[in-house]
Amino acid sequence: MEQSAHPYRSVLYMPGSKERALEKAKTLAADALILDLEDAVAPAEKPNARELVGAAVEKGGYGSRKLIVRVNGLETEWGLADLARASKAGPDAVLLPKVESAADIQRVAELLAEHGAPERTRIWAMMETPRGVLKAAEIAAAHPRLEGFVMGTNDLVKDLGAAHTPERTPLVASLGWCLLAARAEGLVCVDGVYNAFKDEDGLRASCVQGRDMGFDGKTLIHPAQLAITNEVFAPSADDVALAKEQVSAFEAAEARGEGVAVVNGKIVENLHVVTARRLLARAEAIAALEAETAA
Ligand code: COA
Ligand code: MG
């Protein structure tokens, strides 16, 4: 299935209670913003954050950055009010934490409809519990309004009883399983955060790993993480040049009535051309977004 045309290289969390961060985000090079009402907001601040985020979404000024509101779980005392307020504001998406079944997504879809949320407001799911990961395939297919998964790797490490290691070997099974489910249904899939936000080498390694696994991008906690993440998740100039060469070599082969071409000593078949064209489309979408963000 075709994935979203909008890039999701960098998806920056910000506490919904922090007016300054909400304002600053309008100038940051993030492909998407998660305006958080859940874990980044203390209980006493929840009602205030709900209103700040609702008003920020209504006022806008975020250009082409996608706005995703993370609500509290619907079983908490705040979740339903968060969803009602978000429905009224109409962000690009609402993100539900700790999703564990298709029914969780279907309930959010019902509530969005009930509260009259605009059609364009999609649903995103946090994949961050063992039960949720095991049900990833069922969740991914739950509802047409579902657009993406966000990996909640800190919660996963906690619930697995695993350790945070540089290679993330303890998480590979969960990450891969959720990616499989997301790709099977054409969903966007965004990797978890890198906690040590001043460690640039560590961040880069984590981005490269996520990119090579197939993630669209990474969730971030600090603006200092944006540049590296945007760079790693964008096709490089060499990638673009190679893709163009593959497409033209294949087209020339086709014109000769042949089904395969060779570029740099490697075979190029129809399926490689699909990948090359997808890469070129992605590079174009990123260039368009960056042109708008810089304007
Ligand atoms: N989004 C937008 N702006 C942010 C930001 C974020 N996530 N994190 C920091 N900033 C802004 C600050 O407001 C500050 O702006 P200013 O210069 O206009 O005052 C600037 O970036 C520098 O911030 P800094 O002083 O380096 O960070 P901090 O010590 O204030 O905050 C954290 C560090 C980790 C607490 C903060 O980055 C944060 O809250 N991150 C998000 C955490 C979160 O949402 N977690 C939930 C999901 S894991
Ligand atoms: Mg969490």
XYZ file of C-alpha atoms and ligand atoms in Angstrom:
344
model
C 0.000 0.000 0.000
C 1.149 3.580 -0.610
C 2.489 5.468 2.348
C 1.760 9.077 3.272
C 3.366 11.656 0.992
C 4.153 13.959 3.909
C 7.600 13.276 5.384
C 7.778 12.216 9.028
C 11.549 12.284 9.493
C 11.467 14.325 12.686
C 8.494 14.201 15.047
C 9.129 16.435 18.052
C 7.349 15.971 21.374
C 6.622 19.038 23.411
C 4.890 19.425 26.726
C 1.448 20.922 26.081
C 1.774 22.941 29.270
C 4.745 24.944 27.967
C 3.557 27.970 26.053
C 7.103 28.893 25.144
C 7.789 25.528 23.500
C 4.451 25.662 21.636
C 5.441 29.069 20.284
C 9.042 28.126 19.504
C 7.849 25.100 17.507
C 6.548 27.427 14.779
C 10.155 28.139 13.759
C 11.657 24.654 14.210
C 12.578 22.341 11.333
C 10.335 19.499 12.496
C 8.218 17.560 10.001
C 5.602 16.997 12.699
C 4.946 18.049 16.287
C 3.392 16.009 19.065
C 1.650 18.433 21.410
C 1.640 16.284 24.517
C -1.064 16.162 27.169
C 0.109 12.819 28.583
C 3.445 11.944 30.200
C 5.187 15.301 29.698
C 2.444 17.100 31.666
C 2.051 16.878 35.459
C -1.460 16.040 36.755
C -2.065 19.522 38.176
C -1.230 21.030 34.774
C -3.466 18.783 32.661
C -6.551 21.040 32.296
C -4.373 24.066 31.548
C -2.326 22.127 28.957
C -5.526 20.858 27.292
C -6.693 24.426 26.768
C -3.277 25.735 25.682
C -2.937 22.980 23.086
C -6.524 23.394 21.853
C -5.986 27.133 21.421
C -2.576 26.651 19.739
C -4.068 24.246 17.177
C -6.979 26.619 16.504
C -4.705 29.632 16.127
C -2.281 27.745 13.855
C 0.852 29.338 12.443
C 2.702 25.998 12.178
C 2.960 26.055 8.382
C 3.211 22.582 6.857
C 4.323 20.934 10.099
C 1.779 18.253 10.985
C 0.164 18.747 14.393
C -0.499 15.627 16.433
C -2.158 15.943 19.853
C -1.280 13.162 22.302
C -4.250 12.701 24.617
C -4.270 10.903 27.944
C -5.545 7.325 27.962
C -9.347 7.173 27.796
C -9.446 5.248 31.077
C -7.829 8.186 32.925
C -9.753 11.092 34.372
C -8.488 13.386 31.578
C -8.675 11.314 28.407
C -12.264 11.935 27.332
C -12.044 15.694 27.913
C -8.737 15.776 25.988
C -10.334 14.023 23.042
C -13.387 16.304 23.082
C -11.194 19.431 23.133
C -8.891 18.075 20.415
C -11.901 17.170 18.243
C -13.081 20.771 18.445
C -9.638 22.131 17.542
C -9.153 19.677 14.630
C -5.408 18.879 14.527
C -3.943 16.655 11.806
C -4.139 13.725 14.214
C -4.769 12.580 17.754
C -2.303 10.109 19.242
C -3.619 7.541 21.705
C -1.152 6.150 24.270
C -0.794 2.477 25.229
C -3.026 1.076 22.472
C -3.669 -2.622 23.074
C -6.494 -3.610 20.732
C -8.391 -2.699 17.573
C -11.305 -1.765 19.842
C -9.189 1.019 21.402
C -8.810 2.623 17.962
C -12.433 2.061 17.009
C -13.531 3.781 20.219
C -11.411 6.837 19.377
C -12.898 6.883 15.864
C -16.427 6.819 17.344
C -15.612 9.638 19.746
C -14.039 11.791 17.003
C -17.203 11.346 14.937
C -19.425 12.048 17.947
C -17.569 15.275 18.740
C -17.669 16.403 15.125
C -13.896 16.358 14.532
C -13.054 17.406 10.964
C -12.625 14.565 8.481
C -8.905 15.274 8.063
C -8.128 14.549 11.737
C -6.507 11.094 11.688
C -5.705 8.669 14.501
C -2.197 7.612 15.519
C -1.372 4.833 17.989
C 1.435 4.577 20.566
C 2.854 1.059 20.428
C 4.450 0.697 23.832
C 3.174 -2.279 25.784
C 3.845 -6.006 25.257
C 0.128 -6.625 24.714
C -0.067 -3.812 22.159
C 2.983 -5.023 20.241
C 1.622 -8.579 20.099
C -1.648 -7.208 18.665
C 0.047 -4.863 16.184
C -1.431 -6.514 13.087
C -4.992 -6.316 14.422
C -4.469 -2.711 15.557
C -2.984 -1.613 12.216
C -6.113 -2.826 10.418
C -8.556 -1.435 12.998
C -9.976 1.596 11.178
C -9.512 3.638 7.967
C -8.880 6.729 10.093
C -5.692 5.206 11.538
C -2.638 6.764 9.900
C 0.424 5.862 11.924
C 2.254 4.105 14.733
C 4.654 5.771 17.148
C 7.017 3.421 18.981
C 7.048 4.127 22.727
C 10.424 2.591 23.408
C 10.874 3.864 26.977
C 7.634 2.238 28.103
C 8.504 -0.922 26.177
C 11.917 -1.222 27.841
C 10.223 -0.781 31.216
C 7.508 -3.389 30.604
C 9.874 -5.904 29.020
C 12.257 -5.633 31.936
C 14.889 -4.923 29.278
C 17.919 -2.630 29.317
C 18.642 0.476 27.235
C 21.621 -0.671 25.145
C 23.304 1.229 22.280
C 22.418 -1.420 19.685
C 18.853 -1.777 20.996
C 19.004 -5.525 20.486
C 16.408 -6.080 23.249
C 13.907 -3.996 21.229
C 14.511 -5.314 17.743
C 11.730 -7.905 17.863
C 9.113 -5.341 18.975
C 10.274 -2.681 16.532
C 10.326 -5.117 13.627
C 6.957 -6.608 14.468
C 5.245 -3.199 14.611
C 6.902 -2.162 11.347
C 5.628 -5.314 9.661
C 2.108 -4.562 10.844
C 2.308 -0.900 9.816
C 3.669 -1.661 6.349
C 1.090 -4.395 5.786
C -1.607 -1.724 6.134
C 0.220 1.217 4.543
C 0.646 3.125 7.824
C 3.378 5.578 8.732
C 5.741 4.156 11.392
C 7.929 6.385 13.562
C 10.714 5.176 15.859
C 11.064 5.898 19.592
C 13.067 8.687 21.241
C 16.783 8.862 22.025
C 16.945 9.959 25.650
C 20.468 11.432 25.882
C 19.652 14.548 23.882
C 23.176 15.970 24.056
C 24.813 12.797 22.685
C 24.975 13.462 18.938
C 26.886 10.329 17.951
C 24.480 8.133 19.867
C 21.512 9.874 18.265
C 22.967 9.451 14.788
C 23.578 5.731 15.330
C 20.024 5.292 16.595
C 18.633 7.198 13.561
C 20.682 5.109 11.121
C 19.440 1.907 12.735
C 15.806 3.058 12.613
C 16.132 4.258 9.016
C 17.723 0.992 7.891
C 14.941 -0.992 9.565
C 12.433 0.996 7.507
C 11.053 3.633 9.882
C 9.815 6.882 8.319
C 11.508 8.881 11.032
C 12.082 9.283 14.734
C 10.332 10.919 17.657
C 12.462 13.534 19.403
C 12.486 15.249 22.764
C 14.667 18.292 22.081
C 15.173 20.725 19.158
C 18.907 19.962 19.247
C 18.034 16.538 17.784
C 16.321 17.915 14.652
C 19.232 18.510 12.271
C 20.825 15.067 12.578
C 17.476 13.297 12.369
C 16.337 15.241 9.297
C 19.636 14.501 7.613
C 19.731 10.777 8.339
C 16.108 10.129 7.331
C 16.363 12.099 4.059
C 17.778 10.424 0.945
C 21.346 11.680 0.415
C 22.500 13.357 -2.807
C 24.238 10.079 -3.716
C 21.018 8.130 -3.095
C 19.128 10.495 -5.395
C 21.756 10.314 -8.133
C 21.785 6.511 -8.022
C 17.983 6.321 -8.094
C 17.877 8.565 -11.180
C 20.497 6.433 -12.883
C 18.561 3.247 -12.102
C 15.330 4.678 -13.492
C 16.911 5.864 -16.724
C 18.930 2.666 -17.206
C 15.791 0.602 -16.719
C 13.761 2.770 -19.098
C 16.489 2.433 -21.728
C 16.499 -1.349 -21.251
C 12.720 -1.446 -21.602
C 12.939 0.574 -24.818
C 15.257 -2.141 -26.140
C 12.676 -4.716 -25.187
C 14.653 -5.968 -22.170
C 13.367 -6.427 -18.629
C 16.558 -5.802 -16.669
C 19.385 -3.257 -16.596
C 22.731 -3.129 -14.815
C 23.992 -0.102 -12.845
C 27.333 -0.159 -10.971
C 27.569 -3.884 -11.474
C 24.184 -4.517 -9.842
C 21.003 -5.781 -11.397
C 18.089 -3.333 -11.742
C 14.671 -4.929 -12.126
C 11.185 -3.520 -11.997
C 11.074 -3.797 -8.203
C 14.270 -1.762 -7.818
C 12.731 0.905 -10.002
C 9.690 1.031 -7.716
C 12.039 1.654 -4.779
C 14.034 4.238 -6.770
C 10.875 6.128 -7.787
C 9.638 6.086 -4.201
C 12.968 7.508 -3.035
C 12.790 10.282 -5.646
C 9.217 11.143 -4.649
C 10.294 11.258 -1.020
C 13.249 13.528 -1.831
C 10.877 15.854 -3.696
C 8.375 15.935 -0.833
C 11.191 16.764 1.605
C 12.529 19.535 -0.653
C 9.029 21.031 -0.943
C 8.520 20.890 2.818
C 11.932 22.441 3.499
C 11.240 25.239 1.020
C 8.013 26.045 2.892
C 9.581 25.734 6.335
C 12.407 28.086 5.362
C 10.045 30.654 3.789
N 9.923 21.356 21.889
C 10.024 22.687 21.611
N 10.905 23.500 22.195
C 11.718 22.946 23.101
C 11.668 21.579 23.432
C 10.716 20.780 22.795
N 10.616 19.480 23.061
N 12.612 21.318 24.356
C 13.239 22.472 24.587
N 12.705 23.441 23.842
C 13.104 24.843 23.780
C 13.114 25.479 25.151
O 11.815 26.014 25.397
C 14.171 26.523 25.003
O 13.596 27.602 24.283
P 14.027 29.108 24.575
O 15.474 29.184 24.196
O 13.120 29.908 23.715
O 13.794 29.287 26.034
C 15.178 25.887 24.079
O 14.458 24.879 23.371
C 16.351 25.266 24.788
O 15.884 24.369 25.761
P 16.858 23.733 26.861
O 17.098 24.731 27.937
O 18.045 23.155 26.194
O 16.017 22.526 27.410
P 15.276 22.443 28.785
O 16.291 22.144 29.834
O 14.408 23.622 28.953
O 14.328 21.177 28.579
C 13.641 18.934 28.369
C 14.844 19.881 28.429
C 14.098 17.518 28.049
C 12.882 18.969 29.688
C 12.705 19.445 27.214
O 13.461 19.403 26.055
C 11.406 18.725 27.082
O 10.479 18.969 27.834
N 11.284 17.860 26.058
C 10.044 17.184 25.725
C 9.770 16.052 26.694
C 8.538 15.317 26.310
O 7.659 15.847 25.648
N 8.441 14.045 26.716
C 7.325 13.219 26.406
C 7.611 12.180 25.403
S 9.075 11.252 25.640
Mg 4.466 6.203 27.034
